[in-house]
Coordinates of C-alpha atoms and ligand atoms in Angstrom, one line a residue:
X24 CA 16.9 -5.3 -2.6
X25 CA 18.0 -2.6 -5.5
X26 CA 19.1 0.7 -5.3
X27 CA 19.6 2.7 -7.7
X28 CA 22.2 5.3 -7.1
X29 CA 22.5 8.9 -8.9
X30 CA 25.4 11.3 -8.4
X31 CA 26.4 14.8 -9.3
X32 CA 23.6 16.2 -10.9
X33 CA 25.5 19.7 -10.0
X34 CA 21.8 21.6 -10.7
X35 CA 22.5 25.2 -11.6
X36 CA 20.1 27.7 -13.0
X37 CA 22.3 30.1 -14.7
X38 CA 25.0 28.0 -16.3
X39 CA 25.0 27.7 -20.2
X40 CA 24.0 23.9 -19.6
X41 CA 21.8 24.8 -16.9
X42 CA 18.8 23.7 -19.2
X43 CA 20.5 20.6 -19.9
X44 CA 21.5 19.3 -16.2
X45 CA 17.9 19.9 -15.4
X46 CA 17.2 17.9 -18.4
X47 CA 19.9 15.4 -17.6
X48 CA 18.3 14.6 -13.7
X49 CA 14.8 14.3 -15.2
X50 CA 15.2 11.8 -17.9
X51 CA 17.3 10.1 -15.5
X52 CA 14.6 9.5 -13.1
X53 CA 12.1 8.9 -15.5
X54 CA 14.3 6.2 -16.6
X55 CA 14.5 4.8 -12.9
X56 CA 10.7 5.1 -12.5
X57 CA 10.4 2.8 -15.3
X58 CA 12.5 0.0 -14.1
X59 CA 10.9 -3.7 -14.2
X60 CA 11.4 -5.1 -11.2
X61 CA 11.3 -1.4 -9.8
X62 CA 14.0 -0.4 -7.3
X63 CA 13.4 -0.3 -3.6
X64 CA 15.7 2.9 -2.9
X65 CA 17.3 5.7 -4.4
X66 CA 20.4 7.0 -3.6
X67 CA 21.8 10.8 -4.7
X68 CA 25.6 10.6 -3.6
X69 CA 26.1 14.4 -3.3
X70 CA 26.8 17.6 -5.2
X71 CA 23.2 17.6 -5.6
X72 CA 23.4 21.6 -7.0
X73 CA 26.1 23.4 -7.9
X74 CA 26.3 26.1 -6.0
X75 CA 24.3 25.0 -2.6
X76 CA 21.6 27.4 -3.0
X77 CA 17.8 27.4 -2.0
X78 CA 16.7 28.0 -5.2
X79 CA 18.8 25.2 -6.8
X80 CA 17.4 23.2 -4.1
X81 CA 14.1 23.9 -5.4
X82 CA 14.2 23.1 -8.8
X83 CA 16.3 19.9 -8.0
X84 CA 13.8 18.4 -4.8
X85 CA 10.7 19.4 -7.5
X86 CA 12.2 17.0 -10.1
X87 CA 13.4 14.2 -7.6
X88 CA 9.4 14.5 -6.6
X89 CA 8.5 13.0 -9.2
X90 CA 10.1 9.4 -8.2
X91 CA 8.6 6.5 -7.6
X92 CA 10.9 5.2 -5.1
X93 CA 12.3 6.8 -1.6
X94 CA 15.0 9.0 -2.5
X95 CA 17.7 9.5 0.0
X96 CA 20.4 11.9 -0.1
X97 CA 24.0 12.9 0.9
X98 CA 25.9 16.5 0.5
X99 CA 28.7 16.5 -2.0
X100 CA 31.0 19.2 -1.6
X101 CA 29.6 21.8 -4.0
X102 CA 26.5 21.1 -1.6
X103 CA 25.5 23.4 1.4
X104 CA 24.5 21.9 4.6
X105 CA 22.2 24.2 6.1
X106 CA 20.0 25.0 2.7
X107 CA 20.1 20.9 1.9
X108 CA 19.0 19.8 5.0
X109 CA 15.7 22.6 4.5
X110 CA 15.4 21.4 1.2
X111 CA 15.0 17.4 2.1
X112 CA 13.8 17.8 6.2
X113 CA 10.0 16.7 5.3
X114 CA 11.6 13.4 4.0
X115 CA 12.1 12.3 7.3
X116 CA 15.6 10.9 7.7
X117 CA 17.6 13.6 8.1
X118 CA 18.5 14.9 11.7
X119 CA 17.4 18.5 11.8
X120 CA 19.9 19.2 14.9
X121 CA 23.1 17.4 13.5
X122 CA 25.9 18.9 12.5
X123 CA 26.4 16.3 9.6
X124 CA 24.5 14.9 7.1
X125 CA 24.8 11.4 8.2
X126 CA 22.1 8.6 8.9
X127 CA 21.0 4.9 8.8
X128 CA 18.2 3.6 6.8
X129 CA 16.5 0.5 8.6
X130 CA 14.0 -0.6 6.4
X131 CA 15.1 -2.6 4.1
X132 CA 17.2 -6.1 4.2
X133 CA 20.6 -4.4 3.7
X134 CA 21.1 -1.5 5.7
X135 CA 22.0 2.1 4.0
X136 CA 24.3 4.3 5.5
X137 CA 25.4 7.7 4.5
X138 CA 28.3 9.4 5.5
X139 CA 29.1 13.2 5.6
X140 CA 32.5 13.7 4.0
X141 CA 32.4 17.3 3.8
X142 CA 35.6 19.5 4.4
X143 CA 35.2 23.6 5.1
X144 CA 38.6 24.0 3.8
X145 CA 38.6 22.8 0.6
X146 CA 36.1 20.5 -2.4
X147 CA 38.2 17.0 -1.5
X148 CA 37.1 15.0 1.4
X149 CA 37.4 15.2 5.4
X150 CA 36.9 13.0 8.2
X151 CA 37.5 14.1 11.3
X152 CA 37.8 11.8 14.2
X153 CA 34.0 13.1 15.8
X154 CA 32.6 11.6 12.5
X155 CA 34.5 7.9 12.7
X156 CA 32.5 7.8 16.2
X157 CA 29.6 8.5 14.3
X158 CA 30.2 6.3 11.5
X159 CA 31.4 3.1 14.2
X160 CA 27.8 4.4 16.2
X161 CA 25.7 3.9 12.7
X162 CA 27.5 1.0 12.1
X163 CA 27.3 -1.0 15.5
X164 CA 23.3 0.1 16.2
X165 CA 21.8 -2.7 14.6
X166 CA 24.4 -6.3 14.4
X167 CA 22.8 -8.7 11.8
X168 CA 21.9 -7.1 8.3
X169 CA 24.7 -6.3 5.9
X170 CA 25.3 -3.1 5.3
X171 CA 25.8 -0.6 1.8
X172 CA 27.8 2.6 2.7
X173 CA 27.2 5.8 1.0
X174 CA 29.8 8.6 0.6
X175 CA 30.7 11.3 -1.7
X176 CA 34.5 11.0 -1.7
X177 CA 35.4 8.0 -2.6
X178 CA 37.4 6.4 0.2
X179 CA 39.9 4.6 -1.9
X180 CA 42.7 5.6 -4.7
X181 CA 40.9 6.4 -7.9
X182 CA 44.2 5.8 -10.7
X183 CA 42.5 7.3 -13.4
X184 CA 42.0 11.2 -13.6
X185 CA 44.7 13.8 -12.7
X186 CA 44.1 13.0 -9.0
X187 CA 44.3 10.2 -7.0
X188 CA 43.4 10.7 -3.2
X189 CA 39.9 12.9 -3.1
X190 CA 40.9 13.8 0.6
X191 CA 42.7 16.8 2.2
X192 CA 45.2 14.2 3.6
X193 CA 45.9 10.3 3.1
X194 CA 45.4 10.1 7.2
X195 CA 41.7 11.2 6.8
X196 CA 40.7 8.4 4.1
X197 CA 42.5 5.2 6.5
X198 CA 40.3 6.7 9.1
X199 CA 37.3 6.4 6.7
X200 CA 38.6 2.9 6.0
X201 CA 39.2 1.8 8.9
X202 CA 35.7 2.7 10.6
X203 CA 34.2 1.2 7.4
X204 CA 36.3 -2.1 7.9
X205 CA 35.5 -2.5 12.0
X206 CA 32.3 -4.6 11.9
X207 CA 32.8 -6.6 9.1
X208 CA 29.0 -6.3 8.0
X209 CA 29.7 -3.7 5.6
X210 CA 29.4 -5.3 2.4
X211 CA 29.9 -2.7 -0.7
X212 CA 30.7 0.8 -0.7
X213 CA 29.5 3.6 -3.3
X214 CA 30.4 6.6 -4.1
X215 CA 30.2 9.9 -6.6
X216 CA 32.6 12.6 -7.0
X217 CA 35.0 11.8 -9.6
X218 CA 32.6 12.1 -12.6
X219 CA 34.0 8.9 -14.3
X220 CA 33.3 5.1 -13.5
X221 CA 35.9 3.4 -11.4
X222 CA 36.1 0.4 -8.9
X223 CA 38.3 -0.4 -5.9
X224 CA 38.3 -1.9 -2.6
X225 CA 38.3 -0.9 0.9
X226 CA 40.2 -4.1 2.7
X227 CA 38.3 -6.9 1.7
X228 CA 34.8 -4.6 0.6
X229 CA 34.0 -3.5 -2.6
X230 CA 34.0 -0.4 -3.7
X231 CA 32.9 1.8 -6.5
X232 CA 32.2 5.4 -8.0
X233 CA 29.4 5.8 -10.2
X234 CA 30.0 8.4 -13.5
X235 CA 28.1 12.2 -12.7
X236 CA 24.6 12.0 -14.0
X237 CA 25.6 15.6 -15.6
X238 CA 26.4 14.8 -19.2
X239 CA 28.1 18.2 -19.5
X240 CA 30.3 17.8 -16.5
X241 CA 31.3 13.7 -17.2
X242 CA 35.0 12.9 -17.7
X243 CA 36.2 10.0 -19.5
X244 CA 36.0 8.7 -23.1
X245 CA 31.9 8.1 -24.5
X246 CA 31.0 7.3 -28.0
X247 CA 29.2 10.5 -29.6
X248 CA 26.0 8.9 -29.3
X249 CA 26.3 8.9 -25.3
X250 CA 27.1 12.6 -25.0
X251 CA 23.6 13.3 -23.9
X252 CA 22.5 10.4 -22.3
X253 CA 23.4 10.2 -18.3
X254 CA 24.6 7.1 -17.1
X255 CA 23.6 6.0 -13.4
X256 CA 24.3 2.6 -11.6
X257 CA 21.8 -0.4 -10.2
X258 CA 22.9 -2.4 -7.1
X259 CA 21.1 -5.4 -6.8
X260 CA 21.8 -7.0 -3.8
X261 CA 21.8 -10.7 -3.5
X262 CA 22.0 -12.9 -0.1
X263 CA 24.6 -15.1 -1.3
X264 CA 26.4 -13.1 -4.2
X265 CA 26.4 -9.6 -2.2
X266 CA 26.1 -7.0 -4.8
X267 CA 26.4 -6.8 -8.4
X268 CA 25.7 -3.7 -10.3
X269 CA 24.7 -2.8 -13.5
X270 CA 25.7 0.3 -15.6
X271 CA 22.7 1.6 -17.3
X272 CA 22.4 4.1 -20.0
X273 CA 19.5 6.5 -19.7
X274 CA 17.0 5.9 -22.9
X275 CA 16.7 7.7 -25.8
X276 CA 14.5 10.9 -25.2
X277 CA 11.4 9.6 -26.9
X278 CA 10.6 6.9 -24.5
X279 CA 12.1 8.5 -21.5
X280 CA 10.4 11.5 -22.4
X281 CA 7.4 9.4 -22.5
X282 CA 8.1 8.6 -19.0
X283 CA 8.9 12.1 -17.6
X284 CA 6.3 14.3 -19.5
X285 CA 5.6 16.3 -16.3
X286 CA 8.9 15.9 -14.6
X287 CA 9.5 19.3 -15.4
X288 CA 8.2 21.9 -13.3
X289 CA 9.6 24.7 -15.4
X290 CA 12.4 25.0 -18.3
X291 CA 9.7 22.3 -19.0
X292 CA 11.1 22.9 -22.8
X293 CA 14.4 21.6 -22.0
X294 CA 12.9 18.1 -21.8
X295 CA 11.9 18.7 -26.0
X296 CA 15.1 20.1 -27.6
X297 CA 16.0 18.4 -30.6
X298 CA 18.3 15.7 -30.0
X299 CA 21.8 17.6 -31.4
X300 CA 23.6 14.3 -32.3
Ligands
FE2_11 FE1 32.0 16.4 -5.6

């Protein structure tokens, strides 16, 4: 089983770097389509656009189109519910009566979860006590696979970054935790958000937060080089060893542009700007 998960591609159409997010989501799944062994699953863990609108929607389901693999995806908090679920309700998976953008994945050896941890109030997390019943129902429908949870927030301390606890309040993350800890089956945790790499645990389950694939909006420290290449994770997923992910670094744009020649549906041009380095 591999996943490979993809994070805050924050798609905008009339930002200076709107050209280059667009750009950035592209040669990021051209890079994915061209994966040997290929991955079973994608995984977008939320702020898919940047202001939750349809038309931001649009440009970002006509590039995710083009991969080869299922894609399956969660609302961030720059996300809106209503115009994502429209934009993703002919893949299938999402509830078109549900308040929340929550939902199990069966397919596959490991189970995939997603989990809505969307606040009205404000852009850090919530998780009120309707969706821990959800979560524990998600969670206790099937009893033998292991399980890979999905969220945006990440449901643990991130240390590094002006702030640690991405939820309104430290009560709504131990709910989170708690729910996630209840079965025992849930064997990793991944997340977005933060825009920079980091790993932690939730009890005994490991957790981590993948870097934004928007190069413009990444925080951290990367070599000059790196500025314009996205970075996205691979969780492969072994029976004994559980998970074990690898950081990859999306390819230089000949190759990956190679790849992706038709990702683009329009701004097609953004795909052949001259490398700035
Ligand atoms: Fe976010």
């Amino acid at each position: 089983m591999i996943i490979a998960q993809i994070s805050d591609t924050h798609i905008a159409l009339d930002t200076p770097d709107a050209d280059q997010r667009i750009r950035d989501l592209a040669l990021t799944i051209a890079d994915i389509n061209a994966l040997d062994p290929a991955p079973d699953a994608i995984v977008h863990t939320g702020d898919i656009v940047h202001n939750g609108r349809q038309d931001e929607y649009a440009q970002a389901v006509a590039i995710l189109a083009k991969a080869r693999a299922p894609v399956y995806v969660l609302g961030g908090n720059k996300d809106n519910r209503a115009n994502l679920h429209e934009a993703f309700s002919a893949c299938g998976y999402l509830a078109p009566d549900s308040d929340f953008i929550d939902y199990a994945v069966e397919n596959y050896p490991v189970r995939l979860i997603a989990v809505d941890t969307l606040s009205s109030a404000s852009n850090k997390g919530d998780f009120c006590l309707e969706r821990v019943r959800r979560l524990i129902d998600l969670i206790d429908a099937e009893t033998t696979k292991p399980i890979a949870v999905f969220t945006h927030h990440p449901p643990f301390e991130v240390a590094v970054g002006p702030d640690r606890l991405h939820f309104e309040t430290p009560e709504m993350m131990s709910r989170l935790r708690r729910a996630l800890q209840h079965s025992g089956r849930v064997v990793a945790v991944f997340s977005g958000h933060v825009h920079r790499a980091a790993a932690g645990h939730v009890g005994s389950i490991p957790a981590t937060v993948m870097p934004c694939i928007a190069t413009t909006l990444r925080k951290g420290e990367y070599p000059a080089q790196m500025k314009k290449r996205p970075v996205y994770h691979v969780h492969r997923f072994d029976p004994v060893w559980g998970f074990v992910t690898e950081t990859r670094i999306v390819g230089t744009a000949p190759a990956a542009a190679a790849t992706g020649d038709s990702i683009l549906p329009r701004r097609e041009a953004a795909l052949h700007q001259p490398d700035e380095r």
